[in-house]
Structure formats: structure tokens, C-alpha cells
Coordinates of C-alpha atoms and ligand atoms in Angstrom, one line a residue:
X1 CA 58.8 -1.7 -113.3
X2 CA 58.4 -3.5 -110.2
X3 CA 55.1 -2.5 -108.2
X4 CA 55.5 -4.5 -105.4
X5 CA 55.9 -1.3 -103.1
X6 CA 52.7 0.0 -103.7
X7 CA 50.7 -3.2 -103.4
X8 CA 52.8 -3.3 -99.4
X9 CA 51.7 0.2 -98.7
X10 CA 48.1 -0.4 -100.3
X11 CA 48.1 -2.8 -97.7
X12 CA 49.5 -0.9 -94.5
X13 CA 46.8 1.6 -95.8
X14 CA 44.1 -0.3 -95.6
X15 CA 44.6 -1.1 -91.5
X16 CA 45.7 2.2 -90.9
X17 CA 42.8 3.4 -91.9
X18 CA 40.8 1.4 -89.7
X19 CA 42.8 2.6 -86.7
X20 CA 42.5 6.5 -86.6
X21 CA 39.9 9.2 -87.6
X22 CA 39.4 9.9 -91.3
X23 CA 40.2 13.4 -91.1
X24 CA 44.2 12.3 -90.4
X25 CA 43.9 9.5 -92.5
X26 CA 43.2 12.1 -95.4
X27 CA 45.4 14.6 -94.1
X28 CA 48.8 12.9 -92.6
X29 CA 48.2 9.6 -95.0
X30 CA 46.6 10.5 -98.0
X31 CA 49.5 13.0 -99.5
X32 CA 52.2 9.9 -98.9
X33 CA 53.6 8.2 -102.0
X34 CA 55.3 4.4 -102.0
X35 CA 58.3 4.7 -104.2
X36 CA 60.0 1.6 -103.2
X37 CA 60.3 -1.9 -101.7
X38 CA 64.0 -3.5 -101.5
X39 CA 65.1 -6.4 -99.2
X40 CA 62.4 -5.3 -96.7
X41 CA 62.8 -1.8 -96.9
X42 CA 59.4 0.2 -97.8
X43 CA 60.4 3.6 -98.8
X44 CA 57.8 6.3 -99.0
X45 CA 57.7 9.9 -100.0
X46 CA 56.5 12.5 -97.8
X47 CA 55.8 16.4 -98.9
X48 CA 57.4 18.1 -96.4
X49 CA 60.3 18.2 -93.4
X50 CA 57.2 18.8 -90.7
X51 CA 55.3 16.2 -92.2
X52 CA 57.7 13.2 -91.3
X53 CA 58.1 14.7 -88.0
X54 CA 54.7 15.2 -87.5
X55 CA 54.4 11.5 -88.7
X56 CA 57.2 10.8 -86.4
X57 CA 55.3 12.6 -83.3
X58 CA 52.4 10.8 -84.0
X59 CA 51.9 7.5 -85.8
X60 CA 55.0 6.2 -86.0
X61 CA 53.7 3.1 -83.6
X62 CA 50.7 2.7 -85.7
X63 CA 53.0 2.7 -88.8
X64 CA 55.6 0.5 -87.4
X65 CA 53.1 -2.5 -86.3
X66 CA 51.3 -2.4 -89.4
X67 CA 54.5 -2.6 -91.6
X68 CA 55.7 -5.6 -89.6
X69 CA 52.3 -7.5 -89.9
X70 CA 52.1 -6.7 -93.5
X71 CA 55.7 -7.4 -94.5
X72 CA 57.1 -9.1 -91.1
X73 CA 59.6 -8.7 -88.5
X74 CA 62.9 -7.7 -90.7
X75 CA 60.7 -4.8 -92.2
X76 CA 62.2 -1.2 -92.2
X77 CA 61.0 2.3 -93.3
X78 CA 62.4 5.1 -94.9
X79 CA 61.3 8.8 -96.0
X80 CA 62.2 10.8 -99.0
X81 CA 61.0 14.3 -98.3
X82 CA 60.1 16.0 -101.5
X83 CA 62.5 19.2 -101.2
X84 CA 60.3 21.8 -102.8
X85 CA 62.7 24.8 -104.3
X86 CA 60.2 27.6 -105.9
X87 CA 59.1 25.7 -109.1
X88 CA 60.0 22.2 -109.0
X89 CA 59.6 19.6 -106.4
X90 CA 62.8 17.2 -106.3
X91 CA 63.6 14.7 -104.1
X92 CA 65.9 13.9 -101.6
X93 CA 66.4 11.1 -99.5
X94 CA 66.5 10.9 -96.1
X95 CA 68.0 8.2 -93.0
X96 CA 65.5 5.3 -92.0
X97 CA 63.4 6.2 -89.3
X98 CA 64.4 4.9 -86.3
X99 CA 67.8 7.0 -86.5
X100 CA 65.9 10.3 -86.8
X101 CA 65.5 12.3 -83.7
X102 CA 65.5 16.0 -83.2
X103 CA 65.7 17.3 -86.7
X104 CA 64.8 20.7 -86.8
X105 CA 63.0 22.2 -89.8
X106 CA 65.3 24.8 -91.6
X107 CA 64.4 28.0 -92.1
X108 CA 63.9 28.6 -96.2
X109 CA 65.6 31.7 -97.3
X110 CA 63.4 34.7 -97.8
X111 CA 63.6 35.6 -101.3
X112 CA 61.2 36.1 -104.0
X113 CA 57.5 36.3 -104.0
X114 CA 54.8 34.3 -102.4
X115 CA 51.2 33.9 -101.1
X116 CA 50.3 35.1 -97.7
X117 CA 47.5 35.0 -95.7
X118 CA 46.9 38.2 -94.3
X119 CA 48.2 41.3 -97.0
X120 CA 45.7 43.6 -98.1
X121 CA 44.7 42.7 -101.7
X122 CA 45.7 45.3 -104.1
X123 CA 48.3 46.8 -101.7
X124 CA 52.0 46.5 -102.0
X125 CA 53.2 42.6 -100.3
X126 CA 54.5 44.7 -97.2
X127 CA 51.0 46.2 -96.5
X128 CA 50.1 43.6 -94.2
X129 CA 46.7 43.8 -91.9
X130 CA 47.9 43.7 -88.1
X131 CA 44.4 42.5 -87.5
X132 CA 44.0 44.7 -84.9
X133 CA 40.9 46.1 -83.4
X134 CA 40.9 49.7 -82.9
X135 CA 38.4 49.5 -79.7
X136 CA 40.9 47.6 -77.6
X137 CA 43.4 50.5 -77.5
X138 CA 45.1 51.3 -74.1
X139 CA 42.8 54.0 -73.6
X140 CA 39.9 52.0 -72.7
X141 CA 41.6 49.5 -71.3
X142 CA 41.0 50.6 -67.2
X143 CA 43.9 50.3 -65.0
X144 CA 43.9 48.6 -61.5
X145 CA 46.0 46.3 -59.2
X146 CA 44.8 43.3 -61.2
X147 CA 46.3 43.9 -64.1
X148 CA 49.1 47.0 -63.2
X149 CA 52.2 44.6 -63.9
X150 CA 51.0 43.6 -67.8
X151 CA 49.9 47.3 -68.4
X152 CA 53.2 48.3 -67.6
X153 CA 55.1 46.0 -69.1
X154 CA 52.6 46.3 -72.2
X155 CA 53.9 49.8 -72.3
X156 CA 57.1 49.2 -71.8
X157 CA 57.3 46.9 -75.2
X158 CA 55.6 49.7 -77.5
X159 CA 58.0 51.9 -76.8
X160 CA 60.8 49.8 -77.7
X161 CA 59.4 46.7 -79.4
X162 CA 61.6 43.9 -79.3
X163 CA 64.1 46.0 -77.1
X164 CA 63.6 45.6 -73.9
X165 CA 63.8 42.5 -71.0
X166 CA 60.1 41.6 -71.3
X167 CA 60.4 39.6 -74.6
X168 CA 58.3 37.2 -75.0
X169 CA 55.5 38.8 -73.0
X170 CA 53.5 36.5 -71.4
X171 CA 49.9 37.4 -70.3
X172 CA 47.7 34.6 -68.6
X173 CA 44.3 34.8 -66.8
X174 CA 41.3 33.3 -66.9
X175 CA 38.5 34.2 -69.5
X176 CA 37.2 37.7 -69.4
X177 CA 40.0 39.1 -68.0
X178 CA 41.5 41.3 -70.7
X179 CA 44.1 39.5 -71.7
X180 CA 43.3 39.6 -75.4
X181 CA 42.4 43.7 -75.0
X182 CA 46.1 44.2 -73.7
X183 CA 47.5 42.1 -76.1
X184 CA 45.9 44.3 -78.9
X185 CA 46.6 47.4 -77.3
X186 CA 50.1 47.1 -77.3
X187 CA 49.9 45.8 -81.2
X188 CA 47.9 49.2 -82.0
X189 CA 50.5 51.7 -79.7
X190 CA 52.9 50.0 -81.5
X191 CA 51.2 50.6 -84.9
X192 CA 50.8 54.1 -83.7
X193 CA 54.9 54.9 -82.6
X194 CA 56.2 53.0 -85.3
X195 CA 53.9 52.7 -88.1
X196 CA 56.3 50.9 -90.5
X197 CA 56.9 47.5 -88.4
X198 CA 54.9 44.8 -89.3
X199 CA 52.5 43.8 -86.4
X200 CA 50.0 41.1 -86.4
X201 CA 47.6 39.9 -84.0
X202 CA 46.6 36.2 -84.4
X203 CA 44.7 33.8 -82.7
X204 CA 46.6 30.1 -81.6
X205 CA 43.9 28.9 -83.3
X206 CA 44.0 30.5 -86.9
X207 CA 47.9 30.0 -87.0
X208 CA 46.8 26.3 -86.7
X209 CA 44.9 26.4 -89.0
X210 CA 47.3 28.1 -91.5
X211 CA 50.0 25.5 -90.6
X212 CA 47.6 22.7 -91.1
X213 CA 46.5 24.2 -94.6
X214 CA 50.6 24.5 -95.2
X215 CA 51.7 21.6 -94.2
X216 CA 50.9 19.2 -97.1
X217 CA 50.7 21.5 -100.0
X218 CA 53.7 22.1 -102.6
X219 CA 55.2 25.4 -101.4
X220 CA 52.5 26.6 -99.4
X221 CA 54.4 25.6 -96.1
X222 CA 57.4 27.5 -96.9
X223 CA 55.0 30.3 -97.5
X224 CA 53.9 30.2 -94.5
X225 CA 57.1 30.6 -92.9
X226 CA 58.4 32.7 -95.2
X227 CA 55.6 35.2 -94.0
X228 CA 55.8 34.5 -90.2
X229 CA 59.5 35.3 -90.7
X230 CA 59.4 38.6 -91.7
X231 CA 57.0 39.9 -88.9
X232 CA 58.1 42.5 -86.6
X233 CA 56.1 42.4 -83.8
X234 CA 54.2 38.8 -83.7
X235 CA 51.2 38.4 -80.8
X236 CA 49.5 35.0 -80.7
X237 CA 46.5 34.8 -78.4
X238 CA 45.3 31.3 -76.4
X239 CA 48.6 29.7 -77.1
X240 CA 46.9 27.0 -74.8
X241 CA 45.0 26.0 -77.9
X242 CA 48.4 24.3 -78.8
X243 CA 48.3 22.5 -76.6
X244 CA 48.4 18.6 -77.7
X245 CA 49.0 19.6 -81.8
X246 CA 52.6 18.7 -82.1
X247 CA 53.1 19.7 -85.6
X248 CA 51.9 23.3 -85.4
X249 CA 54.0 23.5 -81.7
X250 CA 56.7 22.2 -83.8
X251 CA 56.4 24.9 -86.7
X252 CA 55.7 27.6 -83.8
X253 CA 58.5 26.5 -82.0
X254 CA 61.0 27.4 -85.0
X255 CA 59.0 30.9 -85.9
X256 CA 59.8 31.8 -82.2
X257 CA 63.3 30.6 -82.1
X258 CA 63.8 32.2 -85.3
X259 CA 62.1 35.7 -84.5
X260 CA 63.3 35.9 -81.0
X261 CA 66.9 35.2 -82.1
X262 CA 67.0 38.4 -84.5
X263 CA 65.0 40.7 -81.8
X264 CA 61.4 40.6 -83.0
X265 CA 59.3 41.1 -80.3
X266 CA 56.8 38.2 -78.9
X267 CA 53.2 38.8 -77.1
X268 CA 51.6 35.7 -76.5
X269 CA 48.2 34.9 -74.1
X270 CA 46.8 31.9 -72.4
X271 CA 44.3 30.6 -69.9
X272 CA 47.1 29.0 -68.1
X273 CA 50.8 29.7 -66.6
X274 CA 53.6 27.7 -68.2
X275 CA 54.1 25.8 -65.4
X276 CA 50.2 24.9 -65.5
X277 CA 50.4 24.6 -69.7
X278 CA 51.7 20.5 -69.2
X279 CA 50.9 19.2 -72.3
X280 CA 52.7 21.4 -74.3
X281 CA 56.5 20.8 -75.3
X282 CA 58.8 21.4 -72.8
X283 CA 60.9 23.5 -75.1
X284 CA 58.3 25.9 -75.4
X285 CA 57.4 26.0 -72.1
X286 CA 61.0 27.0 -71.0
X287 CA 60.9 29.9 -73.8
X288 CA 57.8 30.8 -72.6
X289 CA 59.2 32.0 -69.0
X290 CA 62.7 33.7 -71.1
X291 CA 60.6 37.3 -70.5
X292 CA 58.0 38.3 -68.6
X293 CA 55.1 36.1 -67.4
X294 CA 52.3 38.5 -66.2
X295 CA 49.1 37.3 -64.2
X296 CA 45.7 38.8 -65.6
X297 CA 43.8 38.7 -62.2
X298 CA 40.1 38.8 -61.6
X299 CA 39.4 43.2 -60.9
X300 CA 38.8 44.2 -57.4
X301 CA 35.7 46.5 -55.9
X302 CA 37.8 49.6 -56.8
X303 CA 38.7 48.4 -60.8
X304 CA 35.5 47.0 -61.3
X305 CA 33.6 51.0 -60.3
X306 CA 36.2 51.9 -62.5
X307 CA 35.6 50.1 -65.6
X308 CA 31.9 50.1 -64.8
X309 CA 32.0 54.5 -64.8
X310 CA 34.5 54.7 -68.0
X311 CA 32.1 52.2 -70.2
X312 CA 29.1 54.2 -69.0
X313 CA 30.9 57.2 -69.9
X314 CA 31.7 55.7 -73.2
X315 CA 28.5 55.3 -73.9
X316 CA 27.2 58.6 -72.5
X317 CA 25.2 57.3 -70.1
X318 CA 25.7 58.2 -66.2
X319 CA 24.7 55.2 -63.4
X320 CA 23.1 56.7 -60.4
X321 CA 26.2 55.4 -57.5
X322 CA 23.9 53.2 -55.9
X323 CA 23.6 51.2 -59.1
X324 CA 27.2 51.5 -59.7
X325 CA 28.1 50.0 -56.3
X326 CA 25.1 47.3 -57.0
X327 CA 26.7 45.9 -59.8
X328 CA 30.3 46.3 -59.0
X329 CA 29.5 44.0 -55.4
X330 CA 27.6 41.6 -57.8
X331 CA 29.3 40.7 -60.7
X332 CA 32.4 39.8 -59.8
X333 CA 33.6 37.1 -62.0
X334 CA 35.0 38.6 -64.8
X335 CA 35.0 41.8 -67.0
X336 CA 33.3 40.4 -70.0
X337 CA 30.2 39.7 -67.7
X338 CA 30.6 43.6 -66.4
X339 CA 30.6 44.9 -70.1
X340 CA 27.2 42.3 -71.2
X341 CA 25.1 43.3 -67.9
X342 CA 25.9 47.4 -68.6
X343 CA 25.0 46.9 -72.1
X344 CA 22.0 44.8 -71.2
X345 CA 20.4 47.8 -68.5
X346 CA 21.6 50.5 -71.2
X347 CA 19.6 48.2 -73.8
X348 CA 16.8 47.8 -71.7
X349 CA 16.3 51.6 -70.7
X350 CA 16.3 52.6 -74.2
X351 CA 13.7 50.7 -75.5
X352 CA 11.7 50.8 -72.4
X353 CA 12.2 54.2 -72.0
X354 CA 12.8 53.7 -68.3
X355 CA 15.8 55.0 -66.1
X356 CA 17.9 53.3 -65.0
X357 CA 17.6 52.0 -61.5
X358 CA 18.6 50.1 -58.7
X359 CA 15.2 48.0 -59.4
X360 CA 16.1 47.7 -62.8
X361 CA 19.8 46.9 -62.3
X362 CA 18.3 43.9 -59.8
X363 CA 16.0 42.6 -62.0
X364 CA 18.9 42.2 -65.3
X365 CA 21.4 41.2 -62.9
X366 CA 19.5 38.1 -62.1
X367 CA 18.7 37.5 -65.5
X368 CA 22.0 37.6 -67.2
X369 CA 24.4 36.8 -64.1
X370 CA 23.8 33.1 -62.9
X371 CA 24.8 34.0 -59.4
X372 CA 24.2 30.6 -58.6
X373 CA 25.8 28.5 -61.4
X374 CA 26.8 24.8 -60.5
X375 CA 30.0 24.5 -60.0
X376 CA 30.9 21.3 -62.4
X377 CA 33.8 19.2 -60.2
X378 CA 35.9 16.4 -61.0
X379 CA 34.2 14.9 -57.8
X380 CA 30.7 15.7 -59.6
X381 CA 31.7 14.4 -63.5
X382 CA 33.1 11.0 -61.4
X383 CA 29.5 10.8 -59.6
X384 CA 27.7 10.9 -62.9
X385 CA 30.0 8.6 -65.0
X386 CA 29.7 6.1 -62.2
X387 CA 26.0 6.4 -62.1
X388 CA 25.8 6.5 -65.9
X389 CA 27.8 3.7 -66.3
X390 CA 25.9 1.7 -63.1
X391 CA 29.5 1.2 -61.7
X392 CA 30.8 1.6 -58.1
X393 CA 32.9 4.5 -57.1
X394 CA 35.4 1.8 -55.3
X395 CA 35.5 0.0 -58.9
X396 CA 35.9 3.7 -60.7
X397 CA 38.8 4.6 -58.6
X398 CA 40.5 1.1 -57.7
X399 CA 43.7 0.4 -60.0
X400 CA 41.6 -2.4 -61.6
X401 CA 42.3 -2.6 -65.6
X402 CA 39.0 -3.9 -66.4
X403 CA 37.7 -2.6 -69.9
X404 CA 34.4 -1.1 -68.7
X405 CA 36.4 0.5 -65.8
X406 CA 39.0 2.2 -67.7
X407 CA 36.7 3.5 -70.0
X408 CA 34.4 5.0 -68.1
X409 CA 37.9 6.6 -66.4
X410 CA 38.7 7.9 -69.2
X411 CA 35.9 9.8 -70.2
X412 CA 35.4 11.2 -66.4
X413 CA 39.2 12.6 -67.2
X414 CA 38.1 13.9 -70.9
X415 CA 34.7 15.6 -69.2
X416 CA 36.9 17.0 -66.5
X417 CA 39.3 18.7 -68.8
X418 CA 36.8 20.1 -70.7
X419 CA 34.2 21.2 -68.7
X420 CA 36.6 22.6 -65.1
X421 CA 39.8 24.0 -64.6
X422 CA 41.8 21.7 -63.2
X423 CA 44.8 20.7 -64.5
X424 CA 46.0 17.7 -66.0
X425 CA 47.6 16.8 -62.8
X426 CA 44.9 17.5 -60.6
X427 CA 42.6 15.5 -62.5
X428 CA 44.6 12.7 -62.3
X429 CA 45.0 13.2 -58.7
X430 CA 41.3 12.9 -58.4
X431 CA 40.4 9.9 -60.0
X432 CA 42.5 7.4 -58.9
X433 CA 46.3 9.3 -58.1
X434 CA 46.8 8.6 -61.6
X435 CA 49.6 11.1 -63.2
X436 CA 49.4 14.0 -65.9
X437 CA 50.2 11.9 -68.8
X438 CA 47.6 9.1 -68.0
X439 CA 45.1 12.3 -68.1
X440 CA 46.5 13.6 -71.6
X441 CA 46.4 10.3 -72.8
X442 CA 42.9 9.5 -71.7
X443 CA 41.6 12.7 -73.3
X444 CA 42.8 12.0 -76.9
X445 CA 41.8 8.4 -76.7
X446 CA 38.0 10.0 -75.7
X447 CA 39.2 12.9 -78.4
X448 CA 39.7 9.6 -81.2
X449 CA 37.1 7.5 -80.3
X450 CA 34.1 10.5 -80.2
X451 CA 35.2 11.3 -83.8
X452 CA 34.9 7.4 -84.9
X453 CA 32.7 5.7 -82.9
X454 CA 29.2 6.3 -82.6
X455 CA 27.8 4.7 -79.5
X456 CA 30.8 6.0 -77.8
X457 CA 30.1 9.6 -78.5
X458 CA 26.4 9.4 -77.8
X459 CA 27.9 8.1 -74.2
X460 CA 29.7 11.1 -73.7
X461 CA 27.3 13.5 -75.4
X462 CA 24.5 12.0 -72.3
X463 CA 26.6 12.4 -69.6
X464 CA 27.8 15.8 -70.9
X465 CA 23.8 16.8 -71.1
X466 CA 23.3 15.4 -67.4
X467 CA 26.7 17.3 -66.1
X468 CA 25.0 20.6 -67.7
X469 CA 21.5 20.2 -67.0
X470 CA 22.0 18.8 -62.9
Ligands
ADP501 P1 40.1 37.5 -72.5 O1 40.9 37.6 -73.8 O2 41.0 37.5 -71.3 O3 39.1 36.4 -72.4 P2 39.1 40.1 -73.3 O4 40.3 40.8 -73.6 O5 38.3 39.6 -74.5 O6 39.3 38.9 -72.3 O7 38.1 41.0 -72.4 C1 36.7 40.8 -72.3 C2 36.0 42.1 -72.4 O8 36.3 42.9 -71.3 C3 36.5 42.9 -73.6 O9 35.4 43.6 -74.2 C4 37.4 44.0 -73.0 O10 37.4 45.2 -73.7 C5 36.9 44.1 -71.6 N1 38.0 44.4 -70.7 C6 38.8 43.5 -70.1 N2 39.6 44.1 -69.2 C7 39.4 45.4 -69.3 C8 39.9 46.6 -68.7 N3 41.0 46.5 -67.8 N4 39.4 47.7 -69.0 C9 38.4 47.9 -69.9 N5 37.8 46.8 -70.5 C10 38.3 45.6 -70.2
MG502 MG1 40.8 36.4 -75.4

């Protein structure tokens, strides 16, 4: 038989390799079969519907270059997608790919058994663990004009999950805020009105994952979708993390669709409003606004004695009021720093056996709360670079496409995604007017380059270590 096919992709192999991280080389490029070579044409077998597209999304510049310096100008590819029904894996072919745009993924049927990732060994396949915690009930979660819209709405959905006008919730905020207690409260009324629907709490980041675990293995993908299909009540928390992971948007993108369309009700969370969320695919972002967005706010003086006297309480402690109002005017970022400073003095009294105290609450308060934390800036992470780098600021921000100057852009851009809150756009803005994509594209070039390069990420890792210890 002729092998000439695999000796062409050996060869496309070799320089792909040499052009992106080893972890996708293994994953997106080591699961791909050559089956043949004809008048130009390479044709190669891929495992799964989501894995061309995600080849699509991703490489297929890369692939297409390589392909025409291996075999030349008139070169061509097509997929086969290995069509995997139950048992047996059989192959069907599929158009060239420059035709393909847009193909969605269909839905497999849901019939017989399969493997999921969260049912309760021993119990029946139904039995499946919402993941819930039982401590971040609606009980303890303290009401107040920061959060009064998403509690209602929250309470609106358990009593008629999936019914109602505020489907997909939406709940952003910054972090600290509750927005991952609210989420889970509503899972556990729900649990509690209507214990046979299927609820389950996951993060962004564990679906991921799950769909990157699926997505090259024989059946395991339409497992995975099986399962996510059948769920009643679905709530995904930092759907931010999806941000820039086309395949798992992709495969989220079609459980949504899919769930929404037959009234299953949606609870997702993020750090970010849709309209702030720009690197994630517009089609998401649209369905994202279809219910209720909900702002998690920072609690006022009033919520913040509130939630300080009900997790005393909790605890059985009572704060003298002076060190209740103490605390309430200091710590004012977020809730998560409320809860560590309380459990801090309660921790402290005990084993000191001292009351507690307005000295005492002074003393921890300046321990545990950096009141005065440096701000990190775009303006700041530009300084540094510059410095680090021994270039001028005029030469940093000038249009100039001068290797040292670009790169020492693009990290600034990567450092200020990472370490502030602006948004793509703002960042851009700040160094140089440059736009939202340049930003995105900037970061995963850093993103690529720390994961292959050694000197590179030793720059970054330096400046980082500066930006944290100025
Ligand atoms: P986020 O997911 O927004 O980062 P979390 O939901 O994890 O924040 O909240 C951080 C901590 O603060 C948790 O322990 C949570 O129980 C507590 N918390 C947040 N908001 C409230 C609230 N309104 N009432 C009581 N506790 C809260
Ligand atoms: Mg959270």
C-alpha cells in the first residue's frame, strides 16, 4: 500500500511541533491519523466533530503553511471524523477545509448507558451529586442593597426553575462578593423544593477540564454531553475562565443552546459583565444577556454590620458595637476579607484567652487587611517593563514595529491582564491606543512563549517579582 501520506504528515509534524507548546502538540496533534495522499490532497482522520473545529479555531494557519512548504502551493486538506456510534468507531468523510464554516456539533441521542463524571458510585445513574455546599444556603447569605436584585431573582428561579423570565441568570461582581454563595444557594433551595431535578454546581474551570479529557477519547465526548444534557438545573461558576478556550466555549455553547431550548434553567457567574467579557464568542455573549444580568456590588456600612453580627452570631460569639462599627468602617473591600478578619480575632481570643477588643480588633486588622496595598496599574507594569527592558517610554508607546519594542509591549499587555482589572480595551488604550484584539493577541503570544521558551519566561517571571515586591 502506498505510504506516501504518512511520510507528508511525518513531515508537517515535525515543524508543527516546533511551532506550538507540547502540551497541544500532544493533545490537538498527537490523536490525528494520515490516511491519504492523492493529487495533492493530504487527508487526515480526526476523533471527533469538536476536534476539527477546534483545529479549525486554532491552527488551521499553522497547518495550512506547513502543508504548502512540505508538499507546495496546489496542496489541500481534508478531515475524516471518526463517527463513534456506542461500540465501533467508523468513519465518515467530510468536505475539504476551507469550505467548512459554522458546523455545529450535533447533539448524540440520549440512549443507553455511559460514564459520568459526577454520579455517586454505587447509587442508581440518576443519583447525581449537585456538588453543592450545604453552608452557602440562603439563610446565611445576608441581604442588602448590594446584592437585593440577585437575591430576588435567585429566589424567584427556585421556585420555578427554568420557568420564569430570568433564565440564564447572570451574576457578576468582583471577587469576594458572593457570587458563588448565591449561586449555590439557589442550587440547594432548589434541591430542597424539588428534590428530584437534577442540579449541579460546576466550576468553568472543571467543565474545561472535563471537555478537554472528552474531547480526544473514543466515546468519552459524547459522554460528556450525554450527561450535560440531561441536567435540570445547570450553574457554572467564573464563566470568565472561558474566556480564550474556543473548543470548550464551543461545547458550552451547544449544552446551553440545547438546555435552554427545552427549559432547563441556567445560573452562571463571572468577574465581568458580558459587555466587559470581550474575548469570549459573541454568540455566547448575546445569550448571556437573554435573562437577567445581576450586579454583585461591593456591601455598604449597613450590609457589612450585618453580615459582620450574623457570622458572629453563627459562631456564638457577640462583638462589643464599637468593634463591630471598627471593622465594618475598615474592611471594606470585599466580604471574603470580613469573614477571614472575624475568624482571625475569634481565633486569636480563644487561644489567647483574651476578649475581644477594640485593641485587639486594631492590632489583627493591620495584620491581615493591607489597608495600604499598591495598587498595580497599567501605567506602573509600563514603567517597569520599560525600565526592565532599558527602553524609553516614547519607544514603548510609539507605533514603531521594532522586535525589542513589540515584545516588551506585549508582555506589559500580558502583566496588565493578569495582575489589574482593566479590560482588554482599556489596556490597549493605555499602551499605545492599540485595540482589544491586539491585547488578546499579545497575551496568548506571552501565554505560548512562557510555556516554550525559557529566557522569555524568566523575563516575565522578574518583572512580575518587581511589580509584586515595589
Ligand atoms: P465570590 O464567588 O464572589 O468570589 P464567595 O461567594 O465565595 O465570593 O464569597 C466569599 C465569602 O463571603 C464566602 O464565605 C461567602 O459565604 C461570604 N459571603 C459573601 N456574600 C455574603 C453575604 N451576602 N452574606 C453572607 N456571607 C457572604
Ligand atoms: Mg466564586
Amino acid at each position: 500500500m502506498d505510504q506516501k501520506h504518512i511520510a507528508v504528515w511525518d513531515n508537517c509534524l515535525r515543524i508543527i511541533k516546533d511551532n506550538i507548546p507540547p502540551s497541544s502538540f500532544k493533545t490537538w496533534f498527537a490523536p490525528i491519523k494520515a490516511v491519504k495522499f492523492l493529487d495533492s490532497v493530504l487527508t487526515i482522520e480526526v476523533p471527533s466533530d469538536f476536534f476539527r473545529e477546534y483545529l479549525e479555531e486554532q491552527f488551521i494557519e499553522l497547518i495550512g503553511k506547513t502543508l504548502r512548504r512540505v508538499v507546495g502551493s496546489s496542496a489541500k486538506l481534508e478531515y475524516n471524523v471518526r463517527v463513534v456510534s456506542n461500540e465501533d468507531a467508523v468513519t465518515m468523510p467530510q468536505q475539504g477545509v476551507h469550505e467548512i464554516t459554522n458546523k455545529t456539533v450535533p447533539f448524540p441521542a440520549q440512549t443507553g448507558t455511559f460514564a459520568n463524571p459526577f454520579v455517586i458510585p454505587g447509587l442508581q445513574q440518576r443519583q447525581i451529586d449537585p456538588q453543592l455546599n450545604p453552608n452557602f444556603n440562603f439563610r446565611n447569605f445576608v441581604e442588602g442593597e448590594c446584592n437585593r436584585l440577585a437575591r430576588a431573582a435567585g429566589l424567584n428561579i427556585s421556585s420555578s426553575p427554568g420557568n420564569n423570565s430570568f433564565n440564564p441568570l447572570f451574576l457578576y461582581g468582583g471577587s469576594g462578593l458572593g457570587k458563588t454563595h448565591l449561586a449555590q444557594a439557589i442550587g440547594i433551595d432548589i434541591k430542597e423544593k424539588f428534590p428530584d431535578k437534577i442540579v449541579l454546581y460546576v466550576s468553568a474551570n472543571r467543565f474545561q477540564t472535563q471537555f478537554m479529557d472528552a474531547a480526544n477519547v473514543k466515546n468519552k465526548l459524547t459522554d460528556f454531553l450525554h450527561f450535560y444534557q440531561m441536567i435540570d438545573v445547570l450553574i457554572i461558576d467564573d464563566v470568565h475562565e472561558f474566556a480564550g478556550k474556543p473548543g470548550t466555549q464551543n461545547a458550552f455553547f451547544h449544552i446551553f443552546s440545547h438546555l435552554h431550548n427545552i427549559g432547563k434553567q441556567l445560573i452562571l457567574t463571572s468577574d465581568k459583565a458580558p459587555s466587559e467579557l470581550q474575548d469570549l464568542e459573541q454568540r455566547l455573549l448575546s445569550r448571556f444577556k437573554w435573562g437577567l444580568v445581576a450586579e454583585l456590588a461591593k456591601p455598604d456600612y449597613e450590609t457589612r454590620v450585618s453580615i459582620l453580627k450574623a457570622k458572629s452570631y453563627k459562631d456564638g460569639i457577640s462583638l462589643p458595637e464599637e468593634v463591630i462599627s471598627y471593622l465594618a468602617n475598615n474592611i471594606t473591600s470585599n466580604v471574603r476579607e470580613i469573614e477571614g478578619t472575624l475568624i482571625s480575632l475569634l481565633a486569636q481570643s480563644t487561644l489567647t484567652h483574651r476578649k475581644i477588643t477594640l485593641e485587639l480588633a486594631e492590632t489583627l486588622t493591620e495584620r491581615f487587611v493591607s489597608k495600604n496595598k499598591v495598587e498595580i496599574s497599567v501605567g506602573k507594569i509600563q514603567k517597569i517593563v520599560c525600565e526592565y527592558f532599558k527602553i524609553s517610554t516614547e519607544s514603548f508607546l510609539s507605533p514603531s514595529r521594532k522586535r525589542e519594542f513589540v515584545q516588551a509591549r506585549q508582555i506589559a499587555m500580558y502583566l496588565s491582564r493578569n495582575m489589574t482589572n482593566n479590560s482588554l480595551a482599556s489596556i490597549g488604550a493605555q499602551i499605545g491606543g492599540r485595540d482589544h484584539a491586539t491585547v488578546l493577541h499579545a497575551y496568548n503570544t506571552v501565554k505560548d512563549l512562557i510555556d516554550t521558551n525559557r529566557s522569555f519566561r524568566k523575563y516575565v517571571s522578574d518583572i512580575e517579582s518587581q511589580l509584586k515586591s515595589n
